[in-house]
Amino acid sequence: MTEPPRILLVEDDRENGLMLKEVLSNWGYAVTPAFTGDEALRFARSEKFELVLADIRMPKIGGLQVLREIRQLRPLTQVVMMTGFGSVDTAVEAMKAGAFDYVSKPFKFDEIKLTLSRALEHHRALAVKTEAPPEAVAGARFNLVGHSRAMAELYKTIAKVAPGRTTVLIQGESGTGKELVARAIHQNSDRTAKPFVAINCAALPDMLLESELFGYTRGAHSTAVGDKPGVFEVASGGTLLLDEVGDMSISLQSKLLRVLEESETRRLGDTKTIKTDVRILASSNKNLLDLVKEGKFRADLFYRFNVVTITTPPLRWHKEDIPSLCEHFIRRFNGLAGKDITGVSDEALRPLQEYDWPGNVRELEHVIERAVVLNTKSQIMLEDLPEELRAPKVAAGGASPPPAPHPPGGSLQEMERLHIAQVVQETHGNIKAAADRLGIDRKTLYRKLAEYGIEVRRARNGTDGA
């Protein structure tokens, strides 16, 4: 008879802990309750658990300390944190410290049950991967920076999709960290000990991209002086990121679709097929559905990719993360430039937080790198910043414009809805002007307005700019 999965329940509220123990037992878990952080760590040192369900806020030894020590002691054990409603900062800190996921109080038992089920599945997938060294799963959970609600939503989504081999489409503007999200998915999957390979579909001409994707045999073309494996072979057992897949030609899309459907590839110039075992992630800074409607992207390939979609938030949606991002980049470039800069002055931080960052986090990274190189003081100063950040933009009439609106917390879809509604309002219902400001065409904007139920109140002359 199979033994029930073992779970360590850490809850300092005894009444609540006993209630949860009964619920978890009814779900088929073997529950060991601990009512202090110290007691939890004693159990963790002497026994092995598949799962830990721990409260974040506890006296003396808190849930985060319990989490960090268990991740060191038992790298395969999956930890789910319980946090008070709205405690986003601590929840994000827990995720970055290695928690599998978190659930909010007051409890929704269906959510706890589903989260624990996914955590148990992830534990089992890691446990059977015996060739993976413990340190491969004991490292930092994400290589992403930020404690905002937008980033918390992103971390939680990554934690949900990382297990298994589900295809994921990562969409977002250039510079928002799509490849970092892909790497985080790989590093937190059961494929973490196998290769992660990324290929930029926009950077290579068709013939070269085809060679990189599928490989070739000697003599397949004029430059094929030897055999070369394609990325599907190189990434075998691991993860393949098709970056900027929206720029791939229709003819190559057809060949790629065949590989995905048949789970096998063939080198150029060869007759032999090779079985593939690769998890596919795709990214694009273009809306693939729009490309499908324009006839520039195959619908069947789009539906292959669009199993789960993650949207990376633009930096203007989470400007509260700018100080943390600056600290992160300063630490990195201090080492490269041989500097010892301690941070950003208040005078320099103000324009950094007011700027709209069309190039997103990548643009901020380059600005900080430049500032570190130029700086001769202990902090980054206003004069270290580029001219476009130091000189405030002046609107018509000579007044400086107000800072760009920041959408309140919520899902990424809700943020997009609020942003679109704000732009439409500011352009007085002029659809052409709103679409130009949003960087999309009018057809896409009309679809978004209908999708989100946004009412357009036009200017008095009734025109929509069409």
Short mmCIF file of C-alpha atoms in Angstrom, two decimals:
data_model
loop_
_atom_site.label_atom_id
_atom_site.label_comp_id
_atom_site.label_asym_id
_atom_site.label_seq_id
_atom_site.Cartn_x
_atom_site.Cartn_y
_atom_site.Cartn_z
CA MET A 1 0.00 0.00 0.00
CA THR A 2 1.37 3.43 -0.96
CA GLU A 3 2.27 5.64 1.97
CA PRO A 4 0.40 8.97 2.16
CA PRO A 5 2.45 12.09 1.33
CA ARG A 6 3.97 13.66 4.43
CA ILE A 7 3.37 17.32 5.16
CA LEU A 8 4.79 19.50 7.92
CA LEU A 9 2.17 22.05 9.02
CA VAL A 10 3.65 25.13 10.72
CA GLU A 11 1.05 27.41 12.35
CA ASP A 12 1.49 29.30 15.64
CA ASP A 13 -2.29 29.71 16.08
CA ARG A 14 -3.08 26.35 17.75
CA GLU A 15 -6.82 26.42 17.00
CA ASN A 16 -6.22 27.25 13.36
CA GLY A 17 -3.44 24.66 13.17
CA LEU A 18 -5.63 21.86 14.50
CA MET A 19 -8.41 22.80 12.08
CA LEU A 20 -5.96 22.71 9.15
CA LYS A 21 -4.55 19.38 10.39
CA GLU A 22 -8.00 17.82 10.20
CA VAL A 23 -8.63 19.22 6.71
CA LEU A 24 -5.25 18.05 5.39
CA SER A 25 -5.75 14.60 6.93
CA ASN A 26 -9.11 14.31 5.18
CA TRP A 27 -7.32 15.09 1.90
CA GLY A 28 -5.04 12.09 2.43
CA TYR A 29 -1.91 13.70 3.87
CA ALA A 30 0.09 12.41 6.84
CA VAL A 31 0.25 15.62 8.87
CA THR A 32 2.88 16.59 11.43
CA PRO A 33 1.82 19.83 13.18
CA ALA A 34 4.36 22.31 14.56
CA PHE A 35 3.23 25.38 16.53
CA THR A 36 6.54 27.30 16.57
CA GLY A 37 9.30 27.88 14.06
CA ASP A 38 11.80 26.19 16.35
CA GLU A 39 9.62 23.08 16.61
CA ALA A 40 9.23 23.00 12.82
CA LEU A 41 12.99 23.07 12.27
CA ARG A 42 13.50 20.23 14.79
CA PHE A 43 11.05 18.08 12.83
CA ALA A 44 12.65 19.06 9.51
CA ARG A 45 16.11 18.04 10.74
CA SER A 46 14.98 14.60 11.90
CA GLU A 47 12.33 13.65 9.31
CA LYS A 48 11.79 13.95 5.57
CA PHE A 49 8.67 15.68 4.29
CA GLU A 50 7.43 16.00 0.73
CA LEU A 51 5.65 19.26 1.60
CA VAL A 52 5.67 22.06 4.17
CA LEU A 53 2.72 24.43 4.72
CA ALA A 54 3.95 27.30 6.88
CA ASP A 55 2.63 30.61 8.16
CA ILE A 56 4.89 33.56 7.35
CA ARG A 57 4.23 35.61 10.49
CA MET A 58 5.25 33.81 13.69
CA PRO A 59 7.01 35.04 16.84
CA LYS A 60 10.76 34.46 17.33
CA ILE A 61 11.55 32.20 14.37
CA GLY A 62 9.31 33.37 11.52
CA GLY A 63 8.13 31.53 8.44
CA LEU A 64 10.78 33.02 6.14
CA GLN A 65 13.58 31.71 8.37
CA VAL A 66 11.89 28.30 8.46
CA LEU A 67 11.64 28.40 4.66
CA ARG A 68 15.30 29.28 4.13
CA GLU A 69 16.59 26.61 6.53
CA ILE A 70 14.35 23.89 5.08
CA ARG A 71 15.51 24.79 1.55
CA GLN A 72 19.08 24.23 2.79
CA LEU A 73 18.28 21.07 4.72
CA ARG A 74 15.88 19.45 2.24
CA PRO A 75 16.27 20.92 -1.27
CA LEU A 76 13.56 18.66 -2.72
CA THR A 77 10.94 19.55 -0.10
CA GLN A 78 8.37 21.97 -1.52
CA VAL A 79 7.30 24.80 0.79
CA VAL A 80 3.96 26.63 0.49
CA MET A 81 3.60 29.78 2.59
CA MET A 82 0.45 31.15 4.22
CA THR A 83 0.29 34.94 4.26
CA GLY A 84 -2.19 37.56 5.45
CA PHE A 85 -4.37 39.09 2.76
CA GLY A 86 -2.58 41.88 0.93
CA SER A 87 0.89 41.11 2.37
CA VAL A 88 2.44 41.25 -1.07
CA ASP A 89 5.96 42.23 0.02
CA THR A 90 6.41 39.25 2.33
CA ALA A 91 4.81 36.91 -0.19
CA VAL A 92 7.19 38.05 -2.92
CA GLU A 93 10.15 37.70 -0.54
CA ALA A 94 9.02 34.14 0.21
CA MET A 95 8.82 33.29 -3.50
CA LYS A 96 12.29 34.67 -4.14
CA ALA A 97 13.62 32.73 -1.12
CA GLY A 98 12.45 29.46 -2.67
CA ALA A 99 8.79 28.94 -1.74
CA PHE A 100 6.87 26.92 -4.30
CA ASP A 101 3.84 29.19 -3.94
CA TYR A 102 1.80 31.08 -1.35
CA VAL A 103 -1.85 31.13 -0.31
CA SER A 104 -3.62 34.09 1.26
CA LYS A 105 -5.68 34.31 4.43
CA PRO A 106 -8.64 34.10 4.84
CA PHE A 107 -8.31 30.65 3.30
CA LYS A 108 -9.94 29.30 0.19
CA PHE A 109 -9.60 25.57 0.76
CA ASP A 110 -9.93 24.77 -2.94
CA GLU A 111 -6.91 27.00 -3.62
CA ILE A 112 -4.87 25.34 -0.85
CA LYS A 113 -5.80 21.87 -2.11
CA LEU A 114 -4.83 22.67 -5.70
CA THR A 115 -1.58 24.41 -4.69
CA LEU A 116 -0.49 21.49 -2.50
CA SER A 117 -1.36 19.05 -5.27
CA ARG A 118 0.86 20.95 -7.72
CA ALA A 119 3.65 21.21 -5.15
CA LEU A 120 3.49 17.45 -4.54
CA GLU A 121 3.62 16.78 -8.29
CA HIS A 122 6.68 19.05 -8.55
CA HIS A 123 8.38 17.24 -5.64
CA ARG A 124 7.81 13.85 -7.27
CA ALA A 125 9.12 15.07 -10.62
CA LEU A 126 12.32 16.32 -8.96
CA ALA A 127 12.71 13.17 -6.86
CA VAL A 128 12.76 10.84 -9.87
CA LYS A 129 15.34 13.00 -11.63
CA THR A 130 18.18 11.23 -9.80
CA GLU A 131 20.89 12.66 -12.05
CA ALA A 132 20.06 16.18 -10.88
CA PRO A 133 22.50 17.22 -8.12
CA PRO A 134 20.88 18.69 -4.98
CA GLU A 135 22.48 22.07 -5.60
CA ALA A 136 20.65 22.28 -8.94
CA VAL A 137 17.35 22.67 -7.12
CA ALA A 138 18.62 24.43 -4.01
CA GLY A 139 19.53 27.76 -5.60
CA ALA A 140 17.58 30.97 -5.90
CA ARG A 141 14.10 30.47 -7.26
CA PHE A 142 14.07 33.41 -9.66
CA ASN A 143 16.71 35.65 -11.17
CA LEU A 144 14.23 38.51 -11.32
CA VAL A 145 14.11 41.74 -9.31
CA GLY A 146 11.06 43.52 -7.92
CA HIS A 147 8.55 43.49 -5.07
CA SER A 148 5.59 45.20 -6.76
CA ARG A 149 2.17 43.65 -7.23
CA ALA A 150 2.87 43.28 -10.97
CA MET A 151 6.02 41.26 -10.24
CA ALA A 152 4.28 39.25 -7.50
CA GLU A 153 1.69 38.21 -10.07
CA LEU A 154 4.47 37.27 -12.47
CA TYR A 155 6.32 35.17 -9.85
CA LYS A 156 3.15 33.31 -8.95
CA THR A 157 2.40 32.52 -12.58
CA ILE A 158 5.94 31.24 -13.15
CA ALA A 159 5.60 28.96 -10.10
CA LYS A 160 2.36 27.54 -11.49
CA VAL A 161 3.62 26.78 -15.00
CA ALA A 162 7.19 25.64 -14.22
CA PRO A 163 6.35 21.98 -13.43
CA GLY A 164 5.68 19.63 -16.34
CA ARG A 165 6.27 20.32 -20.02
CA THR A 166 3.40 22.66 -20.92
CA THR A 167 4.23 25.02 -23.78
CA VAL A 168 4.32 28.64 -22.61
CA LEU A 169 4.03 31.82 -24.70
CA ILE A 170 5.77 34.80 -23.10
CA GLN A 171 4.60 38.13 -24.50
CA GLY A 172 5.72 41.63 -23.62
CA GLU A 173 7.50 44.72 -24.83
CA SER A 174 11.20 44.66 -25.66
CA GLY A 175 13.38 44.93 -22.57
CA THR A 176 10.85 43.53 -20.07
CA GLY A 177 12.82 40.36 -19.27
CA LYS A 178 11.08 37.68 -21.36
CA GLU A 179 14.20 35.51 -21.52
CA LEU A 180 14.68 35.82 -17.74
CA VAL A 181 11.12 34.53 -17.28
CA ALA A 182 11.89 31.62 -19.61
CA ARG A 183 15.05 30.79 -17.65
CA ALA A 184 13.10 30.94 -14.37
CA ILE A 185 10.56 28.45 -15.77
CA HIS A 186 13.39 26.12 -16.80
CA GLN A 187 15.29 26.45 -13.51
CA ASN A 188 12.18 25.58 -11.50
CA SER A 189 11.11 22.63 -13.64
CA ASP A 190 12.19 19.00 -13.50
CA ARG A 191 14.44 19.74 -16.51
CA THR A 192 16.75 22.07 -14.59
CA ALA A 193 19.73 19.68 -14.85
CA LYS A 194 19.40 19.58 -18.65
CA PRO A 195 20.25 22.34 -21.19
CA PHE A 196 18.42 25.63 -21.59
CA VAL A 197 18.87 26.85 -25.16
CA ALA A 198 17.60 30.18 -26.55
CA ILE A 199 17.56 31.11 -30.22
CA ASN A 200 16.60 34.57 -31.49
CA CYS A 201 14.35 34.09 -34.52
CA ALA A 202 14.56 37.79 -35.43
CA ALA A 203 18.36 37.99 -35.52
CA LEU A 204 19.03 35.44 -38.27
CA PRO A 205 18.09 35.26 -41.97
CA ASP A 206 15.86 32.34 -43.01
CA MET A 207 18.56 29.98 -44.29
CA LEU A 208 20.77 30.44 -41.26
CA LEU A 209 17.84 30.17 -38.84
CA GLU A 210 16.74 26.91 -40.49
CA SER A 211 20.25 25.51 -40.10
CA GLU A 212 20.35 26.53 -36.43
CA LEU A 213 16.92 25.03 -35.72
CA PHE A 214 17.30 21.69 -37.46
CA GLY A 215 21.05 21.29 -38.01
CA TYR A 216 22.63 19.89 -41.17
CA THR A 217 24.85 17.13 -42.53
CA ARG A 218 28.13 17.59 -44.35
CA GLY A 219 27.52 18.80 -47.91
CA ALA A 220 23.93 19.91 -47.26
CA HIS A 221 24.94 23.36 -48.59
CA SER A 222 28.08 25.17 -49.67
CA THR A 223 29.21 26.07 -46.12
CA ALA A 224 28.36 22.68 -44.56
CA VAL A 225 31.89 21.29 -44.17
CA GLY A 226 30.80 18.99 -41.34
CA ASP A 227 27.76 17.73 -39.44
CA LYS A 228 26.01 20.18 -37.13
CA PRO A 229 23.20 19.34 -34.65
CA GLY A 230 20.17 21.66 -34.49
CA VAL A 231 18.93 23.28 -31.31
CA PHE A 232 16.25 20.60 -30.87
CA GLU A 233 19.09 18.09 -30.46
CA VAL A 234 21.28 20.38 -28.36
CA ALA A 235 18.39 21.06 -25.94
CA SER A 236 17.41 17.38 -25.66
CA GLY A 237 15.83 16.68 -22.28
CA GLY A 238 15.80 20.39 -21.49
CA THR A 239 14.09 23.59 -22.59
CA LEU A 240 14.17 25.48 -25.89
CA LEU A 241 13.21 29.15 -26.04
CA LEU A 242 12.17 30.41 -29.48
CA ASP A 243 12.77 34.12 -28.88
CA GLU A 244 10.85 36.66 -31.02
CA VAL A 245 9.05 33.83 -32.79
CA GLY A 246 6.68 36.35 -34.40
CA ASP A 247 9.50 37.31 -36.82
CA MET A 248 9.81 33.80 -38.24
CA SER A 249 8.81 33.38 -41.90
CA ILE A 250 5.67 31.42 -42.84
CA SER A 251 7.73 28.73 -44.60
CA LEU A 252 9.85 28.12 -41.49
CA GLN A 253 6.73 28.17 -39.32
CA SER A 254 5.41 25.19 -41.35
CA LYS A 255 8.61 23.20 -40.77
CA LEU A 256 8.61 24.08 -37.07
CA LEU A 257 4.97 23.00 -36.72
CA ARG A 258 5.82 19.59 -38.18
CA VAL A 259 8.57 19.09 -35.58
CA LEU A 260 6.20 20.05 -32.75
CA GLU A 261 3.42 17.78 -34.01
CA GLU A 262 5.59 14.71 -34.66
CA SER A 263 8.15 15.20 -31.83
CA GLU A 264 10.96 14.47 -34.24
CA THR A 265 13.39 16.51 -36.32
CA ARG A 266 15.62 15.91 -39.32
CA ARG A 267 18.88 17.61 -40.19
CA LEU A 268 19.11 19.40 -43.54
CA GLY A 269 20.51 17.02 -46.15
CA ASP A 270 19.70 13.92 -44.08
CA THR A 271 17.01 11.25 -44.45
CA LYS A 272 17.18 10.04 -40.86
CA THR A 273 14.73 11.45 -38.28
CA ILE A 274 15.69 12.12 -34.66
CA LYS A 275 13.18 11.92 -31.79
CA THR A 276 12.92 15.13 -29.75
CA ASP A 277 12.32 15.54 -26.03
CA VAL A 278 12.27 19.31 -25.56
CA ARG A 279 9.99 21.66 -23.66
CA ILE A 280 9.11 24.56 -25.94
CA LEU A 281 8.84 28.15 -24.69
CA ALA A 282 8.16 30.95 -27.17
CA SER A 283 8.45 34.70 -26.72
CA SER A 284 7.39 37.70 -28.78
CA ASN A 285 7.20 41.46 -28.46
CA LYS A 286 4.42 41.35 -31.06
CA ASN A 287 0.83 40.24 -30.53
CA LEU A 288 0.78 36.85 -32.26
CA LEU A 289 -3.02 36.81 -32.52
CA ASP A 290 -2.86 40.07 -34.47
CA LEU A 291 -0.23 38.52 -36.75
CA VAL A 292 -2.53 35.53 -37.31
CA LYS A 293 -5.34 37.86 -38.39
CA GLU A 294 -2.95 39.67 -40.72
CA GLY A 295 -1.89 36.37 -42.31
CA LYS A 296 1.70 36.70 -41.01
CA PHE A 297 1.57 33.84 -38.50
CA ARG A 298 0.06 30.38 -38.81
CA ALA A 299 -3.06 29.92 -36.68
CA ASP A 300 -2.27 26.23 -35.97
CA LEU A 301 1.22 27.15 -34.75
CA PHE A 302 -0.21 29.98 -32.62
CA TYR A 303 -2.55 27.55 -30.87
CA ARG A 304 0.39 25.19 -30.30
CA PHE A 305 2.24 27.99 -28.49
CA ASN A 306 -0.76 29.58 -26.77
CA VAL A 307 -1.36 26.84 -24.18
CA VAL A 308 -0.38 29.20 -21.35
CA THR A 309 0.43 32.89 -21.93
CA ILE A 310 2.53 35.04 -19.59
CA THR A 311 2.70 38.80 -20.10
CA THR A 312 5.80 40.55 -18.78
CA PRO A 313 4.84 43.99 -17.38
CA PRO A 314 6.47 47.12 -18.84
CA LEU A 315 8.53 49.08 -16.33
CA ARG A 316 6.08 52.02 -16.40
CA TRP A 317 3.55 49.68 -14.71
CA HIS A 318 5.78 48.97 -11.72
CA LYS A 319 7.95 52.03 -11.17
CA GLU A 320 8.09 51.28 -7.44
CA ASP A 321 10.63 48.56 -8.36
CA ILE A 322 13.08 51.09 -9.82
CA PRO A 323 15.07 51.60 -6.55
CA SER A 324 15.55 47.81 -6.19
CA LEU A 325 16.52 47.47 -9.84
CA CYS A 326 19.04 50.31 -9.48
CA GLU A 327 20.63 48.61 -6.46
CA HIS A 328 20.81 45.32 -8.37
CA PHE A 329 22.50 46.89 -11.40
CA ILE A 330 24.86 49.00 -9.27
CA ARG A 331 26.10 45.85 -7.50
CA ARG A 332 26.70 44.17 -10.85
CA PHE A 333 28.51 47.07 -12.52
CA ASN A 334 30.52 47.98 -9.40
CA GLY A 335 32.39 44.72 -9.83
CA LEU A 336 32.91 45.16 -13.56
CA ALA A 337 34.05 48.78 -13.28
CA GLY A 338 36.04 48.43 -10.05
CA LYS A 339 33.81 50.96 -8.28
CA ASP A 340 32.25 51.05 -4.81
CA ILE A 341 29.09 53.08 -5.40
CA THR A 342 26.58 52.75 -2.58
CA GLY A 343 23.37 53.83 -4.32
CA VAL A 344 21.46 56.60 -6.10
CA SER A 345 21.08 60.09 -4.65
CA ASP A 346 17.55 61.36 -3.99
CA GLU A 347 18.05 64.04 -6.63
CA ALA A 348 18.94 61.42 -9.26
CA LEU A 349 16.26 58.93 -8.18
CA ARG A 350 13.43 61.42 -8.83
CA PRO A 351 13.87 61.61 -12.64
CA LEU A 352 14.50 57.87 -12.79
CA GLN A 353 11.05 57.30 -11.27
CA GLU A 354 9.33 59.97 -13.40
CA TYR A 355 10.67 58.73 -16.75
CA ASP A 356 8.39 56.42 -18.79
CA TRP A 357 11.15 53.95 -19.85
CA PRO A 358 10.12 53.02 -23.40
CA GLY A 359 13.05 50.58 -23.43
CA ASN A 360 11.90 49.11 -20.08
CA VAL A 361 14.30 47.36 -17.68
CA ARG A 362 16.96 46.94 -20.36
CA GLU A 363 17.05 50.71 -20.87
CA LEU A 364 17.35 51.28 -17.11
CA GLU A 365 20.20 48.76 -17.00
CA HIS A 366 22.12 50.67 -19.66
CA VAL A 367 21.50 54.00 -17.91
CA ILE A 368 22.88 52.63 -14.62
CA GLU A 369 25.87 51.04 -16.37
CA ARG A 370 26.71 54.42 -17.96
CA ALA A 371 26.26 56.21 -14.63
CA VAL A 372 28.53 53.78 -12.78
CA VAL A 373 31.27 54.20 -15.40
CA LEU A 374 31.06 58.02 -15.31
CA ASN A 375 30.61 58.41 -11.57
CA THR A 376 33.43 59.73 -9.39
CA LYS A 377 31.49 59.94 -6.09
CA SER A 378 30.03 57.49 -3.63
CA GLN A 379 26.52 57.80 -5.11
CA ILE A 380 25.08 58.17 -8.59
CA MET A 381 24.30 61.85 -9.02
CA LEU A 382 21.95 63.75 -11.32
CA GLU A 383 24.82 64.76 -13.60
CA ASP A 384 25.62 61.08 -14.19
CA LEU A 385 22.27 60.55 -15.95
CA PRO A 386 21.64 61.08 -19.70
CA GLU A 387 20.33 64.45 -20.84
CA GLU A 388 16.87 63.11 -21.70
CA LEU A 389 16.35 62.12 -18.05
CA ARG A 390 17.81 65.28 -16.54
CA ALA A 391 15.76 67.69 -18.68
CA PRO A 392 12.03 67.37 -17.96
CA LYS A 393 9.85 67.22 -21.04
CA VAL A 394 7.84 70.39 -21.60
CA ALA A 395 4.30 70.09 -22.88
CA ALA A 396 2.49 72.61 -25.09
CA GLY A 397 1.91 75.82 -23.17
CA GLY A 398 5.20 75.48 -21.31
CA ALA A 399 3.97 73.25 -18.47
CA SER A 400 5.70 70.04 -17.51
CA PRO A 401 3.37 67.07 -18.02
CA PRO A 402 2.20 65.07 -15.01
CA PRO A 403 3.92 61.72 -14.43
CA ALA A 404 2.43 58.78 -16.32
CA PRO A 405 -0.43 57.12 -14.43
CA HIS A 406 0.41 53.93 -12.61
CA PRO A 407 -2.28 51.27 -12.55
CA PRO A 408 -3.18 49.91 -9.13
CA GLY A 409 -2.42 46.33 -8.11
CA GLY A 410 -4.16 43.39 -9.67
CA SER A 411 -3.72 40.98 -12.55
CA LEU A 412 -1.70 41.96 -15.60
CA GLN A 413 -4.92 41.92 -17.64
CA GLU A 414 -6.49 44.38 -15.21
CA MET A 415 -3.43 46.63 -15.50
CA GLU A 416 -3.71 46.57 -19.30
CA ARG A 417 -7.43 47.39 -19.09
CA LEU A 418 -6.80 50.36 -16.81
CA HIS A 419 -3.94 51.63 -18.96
CA ILE A 420 -6.02 51.47 -22.16
CA ALA A 421 -8.98 53.17 -20.46
CA GLN A 422 -6.69 55.96 -19.20
CA VAL A 423 -5.17 56.58 -22.65
CA VAL A 424 -8.59 56.60 -24.35
CA GLN A 425 -9.83 59.09 -21.77
CA GLU A 426 -6.77 61.33 -22.19
CA THR A 427 -7.21 61.35 -25.99
CA HIS A 428 -10.90 62.26 -25.57
CA GLY A 429 -12.10 59.13 -27.33
CA ASN A 430 -9.96 59.68 -30.44
CA ILE A 431 -9.26 56.05 -31.41
CA LYS A 432 -6.47 56.86 -33.86
CA ALA A 433 -4.63 59.04 -31.31
CA ALA A 434 -5.13 56.43 -28.56
CA ALA A 435 -3.89 53.61 -30.80
CA ASP A 436 -0.81 55.64 -31.80
CA ARG A 437 0.01 56.37 -28.17
CA LEU A 438 -0.45 52.70 -27.19
CA GLY A 439 1.69 51.56 -30.14
CA ILE A 440 -1.02 49.32 -31.64
CA ASP A 441 -3.29 49.59 -34.69
CA ARG A 442 -6.93 50.72 -34.50
CA LYS A 443 -8.25 47.22 -35.21
CA THR A 444 -6.39 45.84 -32.20
CA LEU A 445 -7.59 48.72 -30.02
CA TYR A 446 -11.23 48.15 -31.02
CA ARG A 447 -10.83 44.47 -30.11
CA LYS A 448 -9.29 45.37 -26.74
CA LEU A 449 -12.10 47.87 -26.00
CA ALA A 450 -14.70 45.20 -26.71
CA GLU A 451 -12.79 42.55 -24.74
CA TYR A 452 -12.51 44.76 -21.63
CA GLY A 453 -15.92 46.43 -21.99
CA ILE A 454 -14.41 49.92 -22.09
CA GLU A 455 -16.90 52.62 -23.06
CA VAL A 456 -15.52 55.26 -25.43
CA ARG A 457 -16.74 58.79 -24.77
CA ARG A 458 -15.83 60.80 -27.84
CA ALA A 459 -15.13 64.51 -28.05
CA ARG A 460 -18.00 66.85 -28.88
CA ASN A 461 -17.44 66.72 -32.62
CA GLY A 462 -18.13 62.98 -32.43
CA THR A 463 -15.09 61.87 -34.39
CA ASP A 464 -13.00 58.87 -33.44
CA GLY A 465 -10.09 59.82 -35.62
CA ALA A 466 -10.80 57.01 -38.07
#
